[in-house]
Coordinates of C-alpha atoms in Angstrom, one line a residue:
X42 CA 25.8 6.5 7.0
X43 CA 23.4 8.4 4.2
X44 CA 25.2 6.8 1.8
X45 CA 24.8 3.2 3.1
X46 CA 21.1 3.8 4.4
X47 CA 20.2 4.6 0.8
X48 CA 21.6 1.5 -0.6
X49 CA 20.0 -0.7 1.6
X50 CA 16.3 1.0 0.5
X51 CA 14.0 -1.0 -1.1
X52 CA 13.0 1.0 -4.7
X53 CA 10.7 -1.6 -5.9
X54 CA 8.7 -1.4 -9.3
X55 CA 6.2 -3.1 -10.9
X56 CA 7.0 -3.8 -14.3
X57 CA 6.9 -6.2 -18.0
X58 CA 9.5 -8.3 -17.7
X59 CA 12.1 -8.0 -20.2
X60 CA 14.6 -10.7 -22.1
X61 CA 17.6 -8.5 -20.1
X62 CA 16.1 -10.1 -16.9
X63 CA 16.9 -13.7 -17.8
X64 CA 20.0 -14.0 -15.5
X65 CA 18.0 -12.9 -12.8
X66 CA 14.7 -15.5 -13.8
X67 CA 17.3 -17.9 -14.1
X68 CA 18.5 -17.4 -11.1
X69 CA 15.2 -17.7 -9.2
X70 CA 14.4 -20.8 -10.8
X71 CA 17.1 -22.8 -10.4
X72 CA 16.7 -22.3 -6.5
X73 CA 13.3 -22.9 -6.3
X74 CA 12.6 -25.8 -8.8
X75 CA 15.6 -27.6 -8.3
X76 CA 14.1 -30.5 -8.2
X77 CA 11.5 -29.9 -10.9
X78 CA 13.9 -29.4 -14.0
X79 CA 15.2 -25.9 -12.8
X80 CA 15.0 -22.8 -15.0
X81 CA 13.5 -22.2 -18.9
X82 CA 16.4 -22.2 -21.3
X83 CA 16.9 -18.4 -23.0
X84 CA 15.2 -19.4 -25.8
X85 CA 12.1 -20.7 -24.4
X86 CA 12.0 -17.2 -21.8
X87 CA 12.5 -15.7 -25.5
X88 CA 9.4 -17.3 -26.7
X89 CA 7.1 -16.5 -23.9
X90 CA 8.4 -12.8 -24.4
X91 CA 7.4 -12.6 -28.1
X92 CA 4.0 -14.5 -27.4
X93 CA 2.6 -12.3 -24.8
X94 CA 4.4 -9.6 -23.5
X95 CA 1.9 -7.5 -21.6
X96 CA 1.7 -10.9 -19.7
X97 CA 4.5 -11.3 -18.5
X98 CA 4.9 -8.9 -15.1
X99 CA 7.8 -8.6 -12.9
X100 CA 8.4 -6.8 -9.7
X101 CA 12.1 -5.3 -9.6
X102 CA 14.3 -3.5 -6.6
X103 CA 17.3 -1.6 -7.2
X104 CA 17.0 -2.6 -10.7
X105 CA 17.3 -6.6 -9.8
X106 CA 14.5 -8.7 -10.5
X107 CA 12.9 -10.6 -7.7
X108 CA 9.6 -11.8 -8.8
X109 CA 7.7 -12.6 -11.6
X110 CA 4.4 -14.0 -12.8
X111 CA 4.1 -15.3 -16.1
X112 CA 0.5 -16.0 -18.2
X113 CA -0.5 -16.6 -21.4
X114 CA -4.5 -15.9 -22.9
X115 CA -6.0 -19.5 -24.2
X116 CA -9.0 -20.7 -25.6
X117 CA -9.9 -22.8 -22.8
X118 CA -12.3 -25.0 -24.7
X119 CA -9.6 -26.5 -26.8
X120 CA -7.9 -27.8 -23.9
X121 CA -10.5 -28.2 -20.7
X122 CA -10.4 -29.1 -17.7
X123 CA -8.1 -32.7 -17.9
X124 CA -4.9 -30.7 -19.4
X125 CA -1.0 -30.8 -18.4
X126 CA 1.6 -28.3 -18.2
X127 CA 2.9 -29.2 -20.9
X128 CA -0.1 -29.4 -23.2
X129 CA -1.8 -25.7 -22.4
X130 CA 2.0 -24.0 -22.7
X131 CA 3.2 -25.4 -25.7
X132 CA 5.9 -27.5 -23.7
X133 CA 7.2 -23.7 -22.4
X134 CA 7.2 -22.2 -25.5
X135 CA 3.7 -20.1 -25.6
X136 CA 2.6 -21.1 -28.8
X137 CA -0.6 -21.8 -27.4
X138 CA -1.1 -17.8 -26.7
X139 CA -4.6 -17.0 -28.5
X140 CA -5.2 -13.3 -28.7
X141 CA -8.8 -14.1 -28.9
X142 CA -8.9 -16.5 -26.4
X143 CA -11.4 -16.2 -23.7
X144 CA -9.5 -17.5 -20.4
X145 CA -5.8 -16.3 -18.8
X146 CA -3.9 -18.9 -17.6
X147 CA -1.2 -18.2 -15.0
X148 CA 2.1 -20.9 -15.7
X149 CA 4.4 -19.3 -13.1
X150 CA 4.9 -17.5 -9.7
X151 CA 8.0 -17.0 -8.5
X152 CA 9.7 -14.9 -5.5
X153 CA 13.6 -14.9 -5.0
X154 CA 14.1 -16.1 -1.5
X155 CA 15.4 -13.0 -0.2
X156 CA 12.5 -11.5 -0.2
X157 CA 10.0 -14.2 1.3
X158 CA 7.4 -12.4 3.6
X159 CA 7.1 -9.2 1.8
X160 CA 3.8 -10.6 0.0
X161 CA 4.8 -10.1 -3.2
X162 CA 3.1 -12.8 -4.9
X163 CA 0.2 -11.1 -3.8
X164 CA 1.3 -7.8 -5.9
X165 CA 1.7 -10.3 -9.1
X166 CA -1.6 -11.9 -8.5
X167 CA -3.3 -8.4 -8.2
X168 CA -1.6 -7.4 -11.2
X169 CA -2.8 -10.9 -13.3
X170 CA -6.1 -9.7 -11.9
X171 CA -5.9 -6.3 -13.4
X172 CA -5.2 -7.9 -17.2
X173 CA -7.6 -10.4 -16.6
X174 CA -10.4 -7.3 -16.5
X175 CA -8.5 -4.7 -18.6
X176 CA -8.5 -7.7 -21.0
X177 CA -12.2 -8.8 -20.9
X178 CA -11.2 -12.1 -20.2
X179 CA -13.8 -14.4 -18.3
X180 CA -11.2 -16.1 -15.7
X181 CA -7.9 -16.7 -15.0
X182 CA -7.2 -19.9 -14.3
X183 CA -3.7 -21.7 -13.0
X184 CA -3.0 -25.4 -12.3
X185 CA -1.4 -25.3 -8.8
X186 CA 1.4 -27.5 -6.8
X187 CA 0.6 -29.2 -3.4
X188 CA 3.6 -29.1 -2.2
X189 CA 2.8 -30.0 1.3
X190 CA 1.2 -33.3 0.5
X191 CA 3.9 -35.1 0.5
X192 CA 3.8 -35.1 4.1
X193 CA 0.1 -36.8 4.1
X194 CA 0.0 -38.7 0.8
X195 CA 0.3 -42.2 2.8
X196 CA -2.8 -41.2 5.2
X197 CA -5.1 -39.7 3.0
X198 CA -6.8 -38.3 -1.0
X199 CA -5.4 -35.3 -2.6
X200 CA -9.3 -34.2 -2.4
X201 CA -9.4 -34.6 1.9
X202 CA -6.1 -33.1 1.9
X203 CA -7.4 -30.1 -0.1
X204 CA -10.5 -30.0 1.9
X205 CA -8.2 -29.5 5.2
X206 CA -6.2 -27.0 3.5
X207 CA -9.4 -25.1 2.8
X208 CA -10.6 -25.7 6.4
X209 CA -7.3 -24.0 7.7
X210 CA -6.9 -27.6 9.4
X211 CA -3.7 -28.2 7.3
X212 CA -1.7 -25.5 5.6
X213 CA 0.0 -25.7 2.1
X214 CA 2.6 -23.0 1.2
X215 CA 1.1 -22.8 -2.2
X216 CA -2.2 -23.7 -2.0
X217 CA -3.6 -21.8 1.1
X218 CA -1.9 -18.6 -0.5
X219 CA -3.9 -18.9 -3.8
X220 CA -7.3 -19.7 -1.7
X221 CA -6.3 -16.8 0.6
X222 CA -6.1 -15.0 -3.5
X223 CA -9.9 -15.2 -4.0
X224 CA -9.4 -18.8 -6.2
X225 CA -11.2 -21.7 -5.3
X226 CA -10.7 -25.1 -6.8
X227 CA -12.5 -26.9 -9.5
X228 CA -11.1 -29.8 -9.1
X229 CA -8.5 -32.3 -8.9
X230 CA -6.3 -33.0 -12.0
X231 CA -3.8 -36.2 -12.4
X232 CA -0.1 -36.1 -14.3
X233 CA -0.5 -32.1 -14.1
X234 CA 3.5 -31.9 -13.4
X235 CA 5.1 -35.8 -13.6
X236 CA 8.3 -34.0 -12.3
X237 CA 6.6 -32.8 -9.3
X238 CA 7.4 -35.9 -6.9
X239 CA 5.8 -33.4 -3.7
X240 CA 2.6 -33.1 -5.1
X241 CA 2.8 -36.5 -6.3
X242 CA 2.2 -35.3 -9.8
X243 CA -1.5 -34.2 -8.8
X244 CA -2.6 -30.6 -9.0
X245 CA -5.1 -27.9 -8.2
X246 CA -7.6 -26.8 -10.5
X247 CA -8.0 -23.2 -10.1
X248 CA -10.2 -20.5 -11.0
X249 CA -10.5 -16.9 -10.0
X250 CA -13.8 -15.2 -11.7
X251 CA -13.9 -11.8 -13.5
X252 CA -17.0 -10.4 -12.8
X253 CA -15.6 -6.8 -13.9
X254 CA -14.9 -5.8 -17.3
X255 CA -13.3 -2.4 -17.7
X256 CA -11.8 -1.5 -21.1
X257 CA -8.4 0.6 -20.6
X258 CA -4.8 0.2 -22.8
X259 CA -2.8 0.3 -20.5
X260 CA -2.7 -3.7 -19.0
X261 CA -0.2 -2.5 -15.6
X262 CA -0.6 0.7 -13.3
X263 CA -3.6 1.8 -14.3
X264 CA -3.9 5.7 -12.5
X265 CA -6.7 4.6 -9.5
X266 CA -9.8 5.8 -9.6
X267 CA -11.3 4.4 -6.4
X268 CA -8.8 4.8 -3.8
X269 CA -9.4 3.2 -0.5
X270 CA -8.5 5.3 2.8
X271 CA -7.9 3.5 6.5
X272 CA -7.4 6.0 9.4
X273 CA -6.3 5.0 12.7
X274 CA -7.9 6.7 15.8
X275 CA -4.7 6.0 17.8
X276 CA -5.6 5.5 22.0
X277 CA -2.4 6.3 23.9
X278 CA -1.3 4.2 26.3
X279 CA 2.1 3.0 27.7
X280 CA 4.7 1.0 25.8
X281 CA 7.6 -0.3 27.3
X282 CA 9.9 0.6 24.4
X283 CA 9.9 0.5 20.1
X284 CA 9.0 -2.9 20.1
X285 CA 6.1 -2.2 22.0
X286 CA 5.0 0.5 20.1
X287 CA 5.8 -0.8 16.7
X288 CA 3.8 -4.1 17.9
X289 CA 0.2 -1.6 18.4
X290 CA 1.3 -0.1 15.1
X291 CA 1.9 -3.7 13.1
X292 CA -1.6 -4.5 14.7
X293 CA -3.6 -1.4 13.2
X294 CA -1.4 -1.1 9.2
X295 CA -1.9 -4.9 9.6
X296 CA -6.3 -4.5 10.1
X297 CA -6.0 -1.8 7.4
X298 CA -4.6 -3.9 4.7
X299 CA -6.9 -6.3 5.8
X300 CA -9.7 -4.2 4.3
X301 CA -6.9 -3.7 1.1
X302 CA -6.6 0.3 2.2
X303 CA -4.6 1.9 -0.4
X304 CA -3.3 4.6 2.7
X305 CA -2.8 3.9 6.1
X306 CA -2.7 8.0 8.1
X307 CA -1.7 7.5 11.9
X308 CA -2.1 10.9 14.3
X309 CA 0.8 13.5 15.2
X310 CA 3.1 12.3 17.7
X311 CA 1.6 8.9 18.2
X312 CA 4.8 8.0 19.7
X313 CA 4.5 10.2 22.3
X314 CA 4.1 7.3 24.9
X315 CA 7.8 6.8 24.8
X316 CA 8.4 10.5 26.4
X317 CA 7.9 8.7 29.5
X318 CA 10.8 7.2 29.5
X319 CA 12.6 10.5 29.9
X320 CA 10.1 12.2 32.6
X321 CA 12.7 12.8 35.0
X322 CA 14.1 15.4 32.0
X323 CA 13.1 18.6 31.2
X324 CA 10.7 18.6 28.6
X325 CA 12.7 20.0 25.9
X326 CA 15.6 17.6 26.7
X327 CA 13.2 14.8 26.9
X328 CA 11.8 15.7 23.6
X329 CA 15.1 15.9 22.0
X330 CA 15.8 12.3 23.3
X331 CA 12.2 11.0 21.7
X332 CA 13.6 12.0 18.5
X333 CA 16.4 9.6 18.3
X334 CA 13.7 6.4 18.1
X335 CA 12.4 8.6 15.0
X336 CA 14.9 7.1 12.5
X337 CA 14.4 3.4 13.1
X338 CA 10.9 4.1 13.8
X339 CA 10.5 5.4 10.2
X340 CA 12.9 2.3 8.5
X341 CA 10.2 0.0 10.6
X342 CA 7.5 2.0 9.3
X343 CA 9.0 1.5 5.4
X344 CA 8.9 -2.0 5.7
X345 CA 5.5 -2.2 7.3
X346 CA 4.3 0.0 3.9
X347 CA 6.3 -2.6 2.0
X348 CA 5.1 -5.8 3.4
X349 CA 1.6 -5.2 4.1
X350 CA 1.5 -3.3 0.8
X351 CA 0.1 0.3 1.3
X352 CA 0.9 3.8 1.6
X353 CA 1.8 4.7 5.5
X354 CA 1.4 8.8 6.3
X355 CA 3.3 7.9 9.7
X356 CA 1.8 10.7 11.3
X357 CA 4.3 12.9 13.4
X358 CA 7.7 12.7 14.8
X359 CA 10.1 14.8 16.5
X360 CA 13.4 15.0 14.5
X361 CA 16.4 16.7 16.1
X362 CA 20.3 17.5 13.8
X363 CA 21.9 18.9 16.6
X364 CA 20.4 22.3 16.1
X365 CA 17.4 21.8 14.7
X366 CA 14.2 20.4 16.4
X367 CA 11.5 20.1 14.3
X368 CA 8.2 18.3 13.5
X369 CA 8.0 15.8 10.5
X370 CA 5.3 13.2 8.9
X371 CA 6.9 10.5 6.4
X372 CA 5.3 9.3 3.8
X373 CA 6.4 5.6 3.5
X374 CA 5.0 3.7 -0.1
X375 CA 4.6 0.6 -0.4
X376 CA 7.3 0.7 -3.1
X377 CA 9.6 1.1 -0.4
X378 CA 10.6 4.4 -1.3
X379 CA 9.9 7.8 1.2
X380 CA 9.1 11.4 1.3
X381 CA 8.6 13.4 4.3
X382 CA 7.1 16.8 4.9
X383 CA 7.8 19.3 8.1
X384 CA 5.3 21.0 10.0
X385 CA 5.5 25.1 9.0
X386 CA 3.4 26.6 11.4
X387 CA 4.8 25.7 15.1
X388 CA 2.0 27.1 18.3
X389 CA 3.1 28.9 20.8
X390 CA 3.0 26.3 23.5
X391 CA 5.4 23.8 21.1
X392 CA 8.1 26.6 20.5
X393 CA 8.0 27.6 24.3
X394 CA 7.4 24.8 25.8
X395 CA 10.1 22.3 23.5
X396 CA 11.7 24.9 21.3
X397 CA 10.4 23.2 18.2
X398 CA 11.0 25.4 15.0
X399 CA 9.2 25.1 11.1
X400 CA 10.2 23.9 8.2
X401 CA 10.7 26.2 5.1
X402 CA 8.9 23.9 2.4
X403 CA 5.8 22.2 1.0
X404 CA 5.8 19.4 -1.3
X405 CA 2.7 17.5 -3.3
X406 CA 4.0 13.7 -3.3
X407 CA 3.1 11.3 -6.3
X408 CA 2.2 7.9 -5.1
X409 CA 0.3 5.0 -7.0
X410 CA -3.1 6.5 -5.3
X411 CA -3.4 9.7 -6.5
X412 CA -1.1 12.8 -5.9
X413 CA -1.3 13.9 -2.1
X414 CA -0.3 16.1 0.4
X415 CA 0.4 16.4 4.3
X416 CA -0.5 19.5 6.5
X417 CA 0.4 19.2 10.0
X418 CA -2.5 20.0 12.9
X419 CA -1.9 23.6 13.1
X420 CA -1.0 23.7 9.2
X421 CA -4.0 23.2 8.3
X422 CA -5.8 26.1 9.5
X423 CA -3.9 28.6 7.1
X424 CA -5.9 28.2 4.0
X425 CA -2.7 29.8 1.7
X426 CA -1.5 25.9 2.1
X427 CA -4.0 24.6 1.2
X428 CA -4.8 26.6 -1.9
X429 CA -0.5 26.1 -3.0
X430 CA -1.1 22.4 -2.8
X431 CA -4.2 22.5 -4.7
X432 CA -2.6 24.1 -7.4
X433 CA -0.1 21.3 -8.0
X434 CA -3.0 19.6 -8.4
X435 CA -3.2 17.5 -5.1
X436 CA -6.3 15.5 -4.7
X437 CA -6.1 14.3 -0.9
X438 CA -5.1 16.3 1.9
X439 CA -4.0 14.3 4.7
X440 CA -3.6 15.7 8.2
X441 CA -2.4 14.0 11.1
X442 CA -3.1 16.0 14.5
X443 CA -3.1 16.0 18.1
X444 CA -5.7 18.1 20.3
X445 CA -6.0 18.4 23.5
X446 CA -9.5 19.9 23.9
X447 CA -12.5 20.3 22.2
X448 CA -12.0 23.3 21.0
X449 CA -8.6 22.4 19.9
X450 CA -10.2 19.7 17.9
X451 CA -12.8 22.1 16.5
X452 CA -10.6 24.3 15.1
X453 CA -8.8 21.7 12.9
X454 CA -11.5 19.9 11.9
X455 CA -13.6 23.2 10.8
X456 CA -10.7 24.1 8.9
X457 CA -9.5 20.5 7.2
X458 CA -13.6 21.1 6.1
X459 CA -13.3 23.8 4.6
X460 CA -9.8 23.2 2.9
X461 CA -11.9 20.1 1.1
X462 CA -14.6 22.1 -0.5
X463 CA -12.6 25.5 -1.1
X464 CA -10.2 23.2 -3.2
X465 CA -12.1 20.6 -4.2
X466 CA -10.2 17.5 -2.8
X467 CA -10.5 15.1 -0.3
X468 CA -9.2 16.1 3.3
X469 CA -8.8 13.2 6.0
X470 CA -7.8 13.6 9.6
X471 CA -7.3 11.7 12.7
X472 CA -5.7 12.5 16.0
X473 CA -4.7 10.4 19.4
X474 CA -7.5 9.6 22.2
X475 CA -7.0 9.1 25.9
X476 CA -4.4 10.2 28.8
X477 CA -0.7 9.8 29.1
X478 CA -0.4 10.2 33.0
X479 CA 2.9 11.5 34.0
X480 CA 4.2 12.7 30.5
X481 CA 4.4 16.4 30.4
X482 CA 2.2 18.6 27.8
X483 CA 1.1 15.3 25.9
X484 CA -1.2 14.2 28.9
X485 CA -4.8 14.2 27.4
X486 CA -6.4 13.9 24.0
X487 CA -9.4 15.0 21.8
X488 CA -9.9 13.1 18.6
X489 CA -12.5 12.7 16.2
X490 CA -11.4 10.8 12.5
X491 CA -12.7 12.1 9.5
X492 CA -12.7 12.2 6.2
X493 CA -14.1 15.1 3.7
X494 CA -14.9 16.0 0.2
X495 CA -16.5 18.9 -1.7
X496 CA -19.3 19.3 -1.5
X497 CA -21.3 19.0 -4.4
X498 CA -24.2 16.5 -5.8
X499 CA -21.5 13.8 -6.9
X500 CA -20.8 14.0 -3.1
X501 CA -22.1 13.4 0.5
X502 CA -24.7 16.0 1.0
X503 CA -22.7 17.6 4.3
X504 CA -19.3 16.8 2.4
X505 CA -18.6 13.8 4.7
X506 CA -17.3 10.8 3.6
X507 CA -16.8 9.3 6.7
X508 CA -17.2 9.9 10.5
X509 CA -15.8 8.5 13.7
X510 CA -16.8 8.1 17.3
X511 CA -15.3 10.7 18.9
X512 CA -12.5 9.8 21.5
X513 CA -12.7 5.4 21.5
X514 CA -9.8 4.3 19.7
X515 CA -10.8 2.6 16.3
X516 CA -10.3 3.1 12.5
X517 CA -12.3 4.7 9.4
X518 CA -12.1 2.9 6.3
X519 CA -14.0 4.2 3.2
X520 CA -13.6 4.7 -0.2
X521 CA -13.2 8.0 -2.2
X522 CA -13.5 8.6 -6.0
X523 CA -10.9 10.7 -7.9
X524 CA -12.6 10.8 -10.8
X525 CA -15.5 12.8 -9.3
X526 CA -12.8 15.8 -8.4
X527 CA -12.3 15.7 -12.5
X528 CA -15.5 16.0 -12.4
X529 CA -16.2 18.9 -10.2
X530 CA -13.5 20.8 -11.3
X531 CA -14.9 21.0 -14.9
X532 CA -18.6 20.6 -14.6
X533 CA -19.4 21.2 -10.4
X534 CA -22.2 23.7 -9.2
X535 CA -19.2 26.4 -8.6
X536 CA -15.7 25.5 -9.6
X537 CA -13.4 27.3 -6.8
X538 CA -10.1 26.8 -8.4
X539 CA -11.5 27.8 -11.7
X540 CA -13.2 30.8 -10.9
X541 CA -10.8 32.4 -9.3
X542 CA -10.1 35.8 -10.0
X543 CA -6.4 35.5 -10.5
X544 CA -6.6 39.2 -12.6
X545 CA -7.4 40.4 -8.8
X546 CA -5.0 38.2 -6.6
X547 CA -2.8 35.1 -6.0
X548 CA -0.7 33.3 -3.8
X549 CA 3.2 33.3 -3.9
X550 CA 5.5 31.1 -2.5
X551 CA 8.7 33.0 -1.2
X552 CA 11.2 30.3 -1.9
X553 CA 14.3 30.9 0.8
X554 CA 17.2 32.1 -0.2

């Protein structure tokens, strides 16, 4: 079952497409252009490759490529605005490609059919956008298909058909995803594609602008600087079963994206709702039974992180082996792969009350955001975990709780504080709000979302980022800098992880043996 649930994972990576990955291209494009003259031959996918490599970007999974984007840089003067296909690539072959060209021109998107509603074209068109900049280029711009007017090409003008599109009155499969992209349309060009008998040979001028020009090698996966945070504020209420739960859960990763959140954090046992469903069981039994949603919960979760393309800390779950009940938070990236880390420190009301026992290790996760770790409620209020984590050089804490009380709350959110400024990272937190009537030990909640940094002249003056209402259900989305933690670590007012007195003291990890 391990075995099989690890094949079927999603391990996707962002890559430069390589001349090994023909088949694959080949095998795209031969489903999807069928009826536009299919796939390159070798040679000309040769030529592109040796024209512009860092152009041409891929997105593989289990070592299969599934999509690609491919782009070349032009002078756009020598061709303007009344080009084909054809003309601006060389009939396929690149040598157009101008290194000092001012202008990237995107020839190709294409996503096997598999893996339709993932939004990877958006990941490629991000990506173009990241060269585009890194490149000091002053656009991209892409002719683009109409596919869909082929359907209204006896009623009406490519132009009003474009017009609708734009208006959301009519919707084009390639056209409203590039609009949806940040492009808009320049105009209308004749004989772009002959082939193309859906678009009737016409085709969207588009243009995306660069209005940033950041100077950096390195053309693909670029280590973030500003990474964007979106914390739910999770209201319980009642849900009928998973579906209903992972419906509330689509809605809030879905609004986060919305905002392009690099992180999505949910609170600790947010699927505690689904305990009442087992209230005619002793709590510990019932508990045990909550944790066997946990597993599809989490694969739900994963493709959630994958298709809405951000990181998910999915808060808490109960997981049960048979002898084991303990408390875990997965980290689900959107690359499809996952990590999860156990809460240590159990209270005294969750080991009597459910018999829930720690786990035995602590783990700083890599992700494409910035190196992270996860500290759960109670965790966080010993400051040794904090400090370990720091010194793998973690630079956001995330901490998914659940309070009952004010003072409850207090007590994790004085600490997360602290845990920021002490090792000069970034600490967010959220927790549940309202009552779950009926369902033992989980029946009210204390929240306030928050997220902190050090707290230093480079930051807020009372080390908060961003605040909360206290107890309404909403989210937090705000933007934190990881190049300012460089910053304090080396230059800050004080410096807590350099100055300390490590000829005095230090903190050990006892690994179990």
């Amino acid at each position: 079952m391990i075995k099989q649930k690890e094949e079927l994972e999603h391990r996707l990576k962002l890559r430069n497409v390589k001349l090994s990955d023909y088949e694959d291209i080949q095998e795209i494009m031969s489903s999807i252009y069928k009826n536009q003259g299919g796939a390159w031959t070798k040679q000309e996918f040769k030529n592109q490759l040796k024209a512009f490599p860092e152009g041409q970007i891929g997105i593989e999974d289990n070592g299969k490529l599934v999509a690609a984007a491919m782009s070349l840089v032009v002078d756009y003067n020598k061709f303007g605005d009344n080009h084909t296909y054809d003309q601006i690539t060389g009939f396929g072959k690149f040598d157009t490609h101008d290194t000092d060209g001012d202008t990237l021109y995107g020839t190709d998107v294409f996503v096997h059919t598999d893996y339709r509603g993932m939004r990877l074209g958006r990941r490629l068109y991000d990506v173009r956008k990241e060269i585009c900049e890194n490149l000091n280029l002053r656009s991209i711009i892409a002719g683009g298909r109409i596919p869909g007017y082929k359907n209204y090409a006896d009623e009406m003008t490519p132009r009003k058909y474009i017009d609708l599109v734009k208006n959301k009155e009519i919707y084009d499969s390639v056209l409203s995803f590039q609009l949806a992209n940040e492009f808009h349309v320049r105009k209308v060009i004749t004989k772009y594609l002959p082939s193309d008998t859906d678009s009737r040979a016409y085709a969207t001028l588009l243009e995306w602008i660069n209005i940033y020009y950041e100077k950096d090698e390195k053309l693909i996966g670029n280590k973030k600087s500003i990474v964007r945070l979106g914390l739910v504020q999770w209201k319980m209420r009642r849900f009928a079963n998973v579906d209903d739960l992972m419906q509330q859960v689509e809605f809030f990763v879905d609004t986060v994206s919305g905002y392009k959140s690099d992180f999505c954090l949910l609170p600790e046992f947010f699927n505690a709702p689904l305990l009442a469903e087992f209230n005619d069981m002793d709590a510990s039994e019932a508990i045990r039974n909550l944790a066997d949603y946990t597993d599809e919960i989490v694969s739900r979760m994963s493709d959630l992180a994958v298709s809405y393309n951000l990181n998910i800390v999915a808060g808490s779950m109960p997981e049960y082996d048979g002898k084991k009940l303990r408390n875990v938070s997965y980290l689900c990236r959107r690359d499809g792969t996952q990590d999860k880390q156990y809460k240590l420190h159990i209270t005294p009301d969750e080991a009597s009350y459910w018999g829930l026992q720690g786990g035995n290790g602590i783990n700083v996760f890599d992700t494409d955001a910035g190196r992270i770790g996860i500290l759960i409620c109670y965790d966080v209020e010993f400051p040794e975990l904090g400090r370990i984590l720091a010194e793998q050089e973690m630079d956001i804490l995330f901490v998914p709780f659940w309070t009952d009380t004010k003072n409850a709350f207090l007590r994790v959110n004085t600490c997360a504080k602290s845990r920021a400024i002490e090792n000069e990272c970034y600490v967010a937190i959220t927790g549940s709000v309202g009552n779950l009537p009926k369902v033992e030990n989980m029946d009210i909640q204390y929240s306030q979302a928050a997220i902190y940094s050090p707290s230093d002249f480079s930051f807020p003056h009372d080390a908060v980022v961003a605040m909360a209402s206290e107890n309404e259900e909403t989210i937090i989305v705000a933007d934190v800098d990881l190049d300012l933690l460089t910053k304090q670590r080396k230059a800050g007012s004080v410096r807590n992880l350099e100055q300390r007195r490590l000829d005095l003291y230090s903190i050990q990890w006892k690994q179990k043996k």
